[in-house]
mmCIF file of C-alpha atoms in Angstrom:
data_model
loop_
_atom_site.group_PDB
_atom_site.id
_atom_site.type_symbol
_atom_site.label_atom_id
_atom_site.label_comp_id
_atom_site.label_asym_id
_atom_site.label_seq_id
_atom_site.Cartn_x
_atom_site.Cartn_y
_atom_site.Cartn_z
ATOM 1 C CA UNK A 806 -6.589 1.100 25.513
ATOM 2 C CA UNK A 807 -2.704 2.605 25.967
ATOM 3 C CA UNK A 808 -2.292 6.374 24.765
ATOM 4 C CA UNK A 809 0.369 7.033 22.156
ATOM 5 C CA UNK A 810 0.698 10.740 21.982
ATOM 6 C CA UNK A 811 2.636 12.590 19.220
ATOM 7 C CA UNK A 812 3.710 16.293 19.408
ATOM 8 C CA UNK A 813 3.782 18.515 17.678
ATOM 9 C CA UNK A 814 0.359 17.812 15.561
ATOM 10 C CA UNK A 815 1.293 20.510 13.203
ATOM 11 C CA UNK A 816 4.482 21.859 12.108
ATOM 12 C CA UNK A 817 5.273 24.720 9.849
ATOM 13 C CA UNK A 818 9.163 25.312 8.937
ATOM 14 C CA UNK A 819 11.265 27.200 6.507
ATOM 15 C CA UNK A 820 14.041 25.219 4.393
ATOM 16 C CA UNK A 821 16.764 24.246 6.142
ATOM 17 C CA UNK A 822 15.573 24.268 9.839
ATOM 18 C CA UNK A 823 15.316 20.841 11.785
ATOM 19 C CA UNK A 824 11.631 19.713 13.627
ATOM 20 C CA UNK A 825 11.619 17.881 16.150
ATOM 21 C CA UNK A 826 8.663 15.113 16.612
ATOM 22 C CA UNK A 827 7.788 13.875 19.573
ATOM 23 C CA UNK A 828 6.427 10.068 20.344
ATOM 24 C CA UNK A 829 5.253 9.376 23.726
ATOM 25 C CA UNK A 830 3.772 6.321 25.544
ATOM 26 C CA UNK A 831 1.550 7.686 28.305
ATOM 27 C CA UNK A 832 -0.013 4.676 29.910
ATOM 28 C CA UNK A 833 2.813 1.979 29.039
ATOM 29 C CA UNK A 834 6.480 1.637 28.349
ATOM 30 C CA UNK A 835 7.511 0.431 25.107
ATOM 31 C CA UNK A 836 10.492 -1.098 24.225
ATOM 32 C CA UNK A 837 10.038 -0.583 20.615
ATOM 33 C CA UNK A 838 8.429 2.160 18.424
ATOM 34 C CA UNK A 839 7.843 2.750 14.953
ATOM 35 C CA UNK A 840 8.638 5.807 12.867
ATOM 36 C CA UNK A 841 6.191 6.041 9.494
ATOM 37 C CA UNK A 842 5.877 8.333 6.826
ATOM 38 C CA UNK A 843 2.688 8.825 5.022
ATOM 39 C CA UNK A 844 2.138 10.913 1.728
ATOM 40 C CA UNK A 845 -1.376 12.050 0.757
ATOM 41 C CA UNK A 846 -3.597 9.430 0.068
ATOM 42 C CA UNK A 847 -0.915 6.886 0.173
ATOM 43 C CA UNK A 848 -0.142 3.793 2.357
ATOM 44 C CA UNK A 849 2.263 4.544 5.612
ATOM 45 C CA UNK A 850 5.358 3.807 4.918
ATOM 46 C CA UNK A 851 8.040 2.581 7.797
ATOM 47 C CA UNK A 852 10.935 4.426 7.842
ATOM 48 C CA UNK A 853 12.730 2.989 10.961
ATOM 49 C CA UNK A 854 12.335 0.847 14.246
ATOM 50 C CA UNK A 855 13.573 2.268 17.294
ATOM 51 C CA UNK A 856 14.458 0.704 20.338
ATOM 52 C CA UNK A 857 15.141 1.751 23.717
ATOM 53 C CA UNK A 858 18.703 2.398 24.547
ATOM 54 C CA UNK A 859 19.865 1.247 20.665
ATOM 55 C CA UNK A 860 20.202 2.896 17.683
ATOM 56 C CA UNK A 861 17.126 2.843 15.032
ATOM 57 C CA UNK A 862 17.289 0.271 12.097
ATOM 58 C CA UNK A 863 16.266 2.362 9.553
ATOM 59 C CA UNK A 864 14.534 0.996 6.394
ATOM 60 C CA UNK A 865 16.048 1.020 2.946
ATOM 61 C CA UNK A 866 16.192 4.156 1.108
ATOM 62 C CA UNK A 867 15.681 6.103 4.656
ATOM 63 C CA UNK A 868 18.992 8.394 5.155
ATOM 64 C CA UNK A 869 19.542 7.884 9.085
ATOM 65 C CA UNK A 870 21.341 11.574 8.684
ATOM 66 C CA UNK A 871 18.444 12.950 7.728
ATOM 67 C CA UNK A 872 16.100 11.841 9.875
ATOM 68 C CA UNK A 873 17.395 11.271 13.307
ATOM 69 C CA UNK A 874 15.667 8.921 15.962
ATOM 70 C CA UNK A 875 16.387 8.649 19.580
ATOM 71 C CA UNK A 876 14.551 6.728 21.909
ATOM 72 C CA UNK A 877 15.990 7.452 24.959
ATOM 73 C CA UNK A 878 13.424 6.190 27.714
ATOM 74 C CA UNK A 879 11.110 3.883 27.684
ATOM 75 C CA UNK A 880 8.322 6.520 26.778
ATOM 76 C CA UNK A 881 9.259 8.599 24.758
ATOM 77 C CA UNK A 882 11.124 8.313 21.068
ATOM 78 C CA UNK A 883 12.052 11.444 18.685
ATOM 79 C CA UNK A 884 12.413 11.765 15.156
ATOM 80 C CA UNK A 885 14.296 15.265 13.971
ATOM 81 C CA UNK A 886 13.741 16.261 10.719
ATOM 82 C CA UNK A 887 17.172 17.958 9.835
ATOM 83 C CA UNK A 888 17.615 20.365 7.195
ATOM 84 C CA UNK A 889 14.201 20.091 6.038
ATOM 85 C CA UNK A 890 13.061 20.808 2.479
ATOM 86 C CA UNK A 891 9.311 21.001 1.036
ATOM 87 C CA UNK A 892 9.838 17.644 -0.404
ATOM 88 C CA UNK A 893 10.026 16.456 3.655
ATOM 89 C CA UNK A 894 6.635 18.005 4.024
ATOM 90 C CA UNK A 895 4.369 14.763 4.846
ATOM 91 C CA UNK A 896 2.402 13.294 7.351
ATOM 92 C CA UNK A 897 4.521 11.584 10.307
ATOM 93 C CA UNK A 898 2.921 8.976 12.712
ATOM 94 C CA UNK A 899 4.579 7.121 14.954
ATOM 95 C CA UNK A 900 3.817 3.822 16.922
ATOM 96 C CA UNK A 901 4.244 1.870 20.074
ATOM 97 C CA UNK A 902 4.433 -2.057 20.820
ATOM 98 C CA UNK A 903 3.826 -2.693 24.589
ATOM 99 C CA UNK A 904 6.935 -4.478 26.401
ATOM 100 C CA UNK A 905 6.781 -7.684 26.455
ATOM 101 C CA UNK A 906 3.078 -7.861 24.280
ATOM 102 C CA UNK A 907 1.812 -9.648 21.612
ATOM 103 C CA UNK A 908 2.469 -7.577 18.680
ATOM 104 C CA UNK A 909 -0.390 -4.821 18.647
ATOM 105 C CA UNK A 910 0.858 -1.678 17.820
ATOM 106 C CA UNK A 911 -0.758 1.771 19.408
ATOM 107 C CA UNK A 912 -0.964 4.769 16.921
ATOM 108 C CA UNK A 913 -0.316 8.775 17.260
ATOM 109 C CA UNK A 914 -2.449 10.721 15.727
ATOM 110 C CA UNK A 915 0.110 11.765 13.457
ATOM 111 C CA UNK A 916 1.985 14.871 13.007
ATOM 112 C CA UNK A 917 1.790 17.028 9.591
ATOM 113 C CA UNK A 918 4.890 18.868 8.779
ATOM 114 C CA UNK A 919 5.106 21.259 6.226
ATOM 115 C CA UNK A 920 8.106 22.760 4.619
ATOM 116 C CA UNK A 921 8.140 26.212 2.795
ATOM 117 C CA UNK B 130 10.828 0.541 1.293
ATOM 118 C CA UNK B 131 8.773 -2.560 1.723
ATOM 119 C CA UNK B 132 5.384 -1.233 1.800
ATOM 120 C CA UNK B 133 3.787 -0.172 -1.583
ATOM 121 C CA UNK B 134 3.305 3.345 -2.138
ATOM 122 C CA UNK B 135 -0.127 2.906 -5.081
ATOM 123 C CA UNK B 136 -2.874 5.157 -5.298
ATOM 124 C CA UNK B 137 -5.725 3.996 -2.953
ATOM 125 C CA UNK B 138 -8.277 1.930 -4.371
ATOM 126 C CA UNK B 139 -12.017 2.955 -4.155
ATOM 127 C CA UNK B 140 -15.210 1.515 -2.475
ATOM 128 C CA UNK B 141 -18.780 2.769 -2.363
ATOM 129 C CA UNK B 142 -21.436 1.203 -0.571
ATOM 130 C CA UNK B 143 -24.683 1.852 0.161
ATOM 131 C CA UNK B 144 -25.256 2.900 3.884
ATOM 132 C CA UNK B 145 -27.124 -1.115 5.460
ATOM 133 C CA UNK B 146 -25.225 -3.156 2.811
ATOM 134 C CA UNK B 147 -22.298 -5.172 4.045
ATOM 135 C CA UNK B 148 -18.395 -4.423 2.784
ATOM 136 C CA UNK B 149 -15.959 -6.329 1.275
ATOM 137 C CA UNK B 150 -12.725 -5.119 1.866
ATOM 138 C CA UNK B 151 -9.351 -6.955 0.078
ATOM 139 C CA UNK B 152 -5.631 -7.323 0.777
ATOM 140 C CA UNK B 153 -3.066 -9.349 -0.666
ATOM 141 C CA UNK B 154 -0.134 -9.675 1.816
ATOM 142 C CA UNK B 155 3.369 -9.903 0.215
ATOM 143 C CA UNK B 156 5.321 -12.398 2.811
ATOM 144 C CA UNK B 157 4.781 -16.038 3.502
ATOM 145 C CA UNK B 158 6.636 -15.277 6.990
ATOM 146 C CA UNK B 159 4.181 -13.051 8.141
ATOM 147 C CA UNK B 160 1.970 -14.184 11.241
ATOM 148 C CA UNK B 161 -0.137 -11.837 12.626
ATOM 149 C CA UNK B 162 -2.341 -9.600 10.401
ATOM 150 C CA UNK B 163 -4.074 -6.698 11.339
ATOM 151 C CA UNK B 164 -6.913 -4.504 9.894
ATOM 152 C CA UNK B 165 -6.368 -0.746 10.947
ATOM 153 C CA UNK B 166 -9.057 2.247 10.115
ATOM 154 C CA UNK B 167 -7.745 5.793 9.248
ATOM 155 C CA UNK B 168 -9.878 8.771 9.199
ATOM 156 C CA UNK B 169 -8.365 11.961 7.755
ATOM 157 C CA UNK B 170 -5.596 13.617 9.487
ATOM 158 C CA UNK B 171 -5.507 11.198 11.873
ATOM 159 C CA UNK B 172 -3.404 8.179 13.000
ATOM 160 C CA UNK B 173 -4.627 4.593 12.126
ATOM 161 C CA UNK B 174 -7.029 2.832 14.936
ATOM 162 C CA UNK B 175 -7.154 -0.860 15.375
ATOM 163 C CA UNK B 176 -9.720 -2.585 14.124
ATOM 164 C CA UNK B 177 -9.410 -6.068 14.709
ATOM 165 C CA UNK B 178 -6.724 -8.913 14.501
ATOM 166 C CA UNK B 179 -5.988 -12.666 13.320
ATOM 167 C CA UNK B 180 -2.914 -14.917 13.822
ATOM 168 C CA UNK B 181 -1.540 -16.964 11.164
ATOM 169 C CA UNK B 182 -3.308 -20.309 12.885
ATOM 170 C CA UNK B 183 -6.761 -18.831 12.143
ATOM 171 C CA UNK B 184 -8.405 -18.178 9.198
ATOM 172 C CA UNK B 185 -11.874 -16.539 10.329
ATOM 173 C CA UNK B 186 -12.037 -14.256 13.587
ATOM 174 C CA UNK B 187 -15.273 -11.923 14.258
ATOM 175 C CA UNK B 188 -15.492 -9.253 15.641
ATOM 176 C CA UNK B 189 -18.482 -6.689 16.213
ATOM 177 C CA UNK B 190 -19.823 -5.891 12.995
ATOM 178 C CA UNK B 191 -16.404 -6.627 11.310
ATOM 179 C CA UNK B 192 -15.265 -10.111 10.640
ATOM 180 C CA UNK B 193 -11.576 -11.411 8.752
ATOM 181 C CA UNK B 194 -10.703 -13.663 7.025
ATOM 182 C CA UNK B 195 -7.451 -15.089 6.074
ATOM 183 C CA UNK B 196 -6.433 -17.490 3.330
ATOM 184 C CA UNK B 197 -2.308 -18.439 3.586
ATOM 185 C CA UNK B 198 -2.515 -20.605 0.263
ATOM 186 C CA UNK B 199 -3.169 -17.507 -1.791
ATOM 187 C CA UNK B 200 -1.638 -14.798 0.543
ATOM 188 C CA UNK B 201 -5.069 -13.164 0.959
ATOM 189 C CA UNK B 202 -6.729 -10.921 3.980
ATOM 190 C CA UNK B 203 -10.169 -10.130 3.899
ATOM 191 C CA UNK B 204 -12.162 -7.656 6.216
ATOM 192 C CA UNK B 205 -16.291 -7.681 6.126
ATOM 193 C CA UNK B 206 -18.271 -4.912 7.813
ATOM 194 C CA UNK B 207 -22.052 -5.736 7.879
ATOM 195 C CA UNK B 208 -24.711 -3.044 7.448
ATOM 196 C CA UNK B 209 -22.026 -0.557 6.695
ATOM 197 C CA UNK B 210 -22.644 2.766 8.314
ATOM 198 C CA UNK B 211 -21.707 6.587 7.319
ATOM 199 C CA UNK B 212 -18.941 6.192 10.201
ATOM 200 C CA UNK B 213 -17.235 3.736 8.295
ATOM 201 C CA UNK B 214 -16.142 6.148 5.722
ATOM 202 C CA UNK B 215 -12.281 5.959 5.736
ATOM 203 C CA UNK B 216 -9.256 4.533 4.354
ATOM 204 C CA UNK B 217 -8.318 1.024 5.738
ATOM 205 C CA UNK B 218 -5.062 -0.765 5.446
ATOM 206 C CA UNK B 219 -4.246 -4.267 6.540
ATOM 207 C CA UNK B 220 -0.519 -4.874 7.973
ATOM 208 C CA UNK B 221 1.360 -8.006 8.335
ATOM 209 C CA UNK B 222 4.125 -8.689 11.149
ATOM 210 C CA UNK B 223 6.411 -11.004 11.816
ATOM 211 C CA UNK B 224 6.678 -10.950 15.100
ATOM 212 C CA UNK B 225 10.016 -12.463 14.954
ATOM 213 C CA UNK B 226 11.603 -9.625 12.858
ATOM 214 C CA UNK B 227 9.399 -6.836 15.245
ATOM 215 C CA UNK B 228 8.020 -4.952 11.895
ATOM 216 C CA UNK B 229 4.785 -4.078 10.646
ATOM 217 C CA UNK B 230 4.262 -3.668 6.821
ATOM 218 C CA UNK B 231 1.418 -1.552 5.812
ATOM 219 C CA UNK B 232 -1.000 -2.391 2.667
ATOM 220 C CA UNK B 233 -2.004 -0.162 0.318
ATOM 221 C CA UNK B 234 -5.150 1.042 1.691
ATOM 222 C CA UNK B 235 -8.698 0.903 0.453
ATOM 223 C CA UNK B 236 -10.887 3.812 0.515
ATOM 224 C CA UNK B 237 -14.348 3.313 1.908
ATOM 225 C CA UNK B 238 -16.927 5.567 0.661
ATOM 226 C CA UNK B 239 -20.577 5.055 2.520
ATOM 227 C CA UNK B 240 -23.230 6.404 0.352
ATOM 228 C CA UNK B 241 -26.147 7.630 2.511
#
């Protein structure tokens, strides 16, 4: 099946740095991806839809400053993490649709950032 | 955000017996469902899908079922194996809006 990689896996950062995530496609382009947010042993929780070429609709209660998404080609999307603080520290996974496909979603693995 | 942030519910099976896993879906709209798996630390991995004009679809091992009148998803494993042992959430889209809106989750425990 299609390959959504995510990069880094783990990320350790002191307070106040940005992270950078990376979201790539490796076997597909995709039009649209997905930026979630996942606490421990919580449900993921969507914090903005990215399209190619567009600014990200971010969800309700996400602060777009905060969390910046670019999704510049049609393989890869970013999510920086600026100014982080330890209450950012959670599990980030990101997704792809296919272009032009019926709705299935391809998962990264996920990328853990912690804040100290 | 839309998708609810609850502690994960718990299920223990015995390893052979079949699994009952439940998910109430929050929007009428919604028409495509899918059942993902997680395993810890890692992304979620599909499992298996139904549309909205469906309400049974099998799979290996794993069947759904969907009931619009009550807003209800269902996923069955049979005979239940120790690599079942994760957290599964169902998600809802509507693939006219592009999203995908996560359950809660359901912790599967397989008891050897």
């Amino acid at each position: 099946g299609a390959v959504v990689s995510q990069h880094p896996s783990r990320v350790i950062c002191k307070s106040g740095t940005s992270v950078k995530i990376e979201c790539r496609s490796l076997d597909f382009q995709a039009t649209t991806m997905f930026w979630y947010r996942q606490f421990p042993k919580k449900s993921l929780m969507l914090m903005a839809t990215s399209n190619e070429g567009s600014k990200a609709t971010y969800e309700q209660g996400v602060e777009k400053d905060k969390f910046l998404i670019n999704h510049a080609s049609l393989t890869l999307s970013t999510l920086t993490v600026t100014s982080a603080h330890p209450e950012d520290s959670s599990f980030y996974i990101c997704s792809a649709r296919t272009h032009g496909g019926t709705g299935e979603l391809f998962f990264g693995e996920g990328s853990r950032l912690t804040v100290l | 955000g839309e998708s609810v942030g609850l502690h994960l519910p718990t299920l223990s099976v015995q390893e052979g017996d079949n699994s009952i896993i439940n998910c109430a879906y929050s929007n009428s709209a919604s028409d495509y469902f899918i059942w993902y798996k997680q395993e810890s630390g890692k992304g979620p991995q599909f499992i298996i899908d139904i549309r909205s004009n469906m309400d049974k679809r099998q799979g290996q091992r794993v069947t759904v079922l969907l009931n619009k009148t009550v807003k209800h998803l269902s996923l069955q494993i049979a005979a239940t194996q120790p690599g079942d042992s994760a957290v599964y959430f169902c998600a809802e889209i509507r693939t006219s809006y592009d999203k995908v809106i996560f359950g809660p989750g359901t912790s599967l425990s397989v008891i050897p």
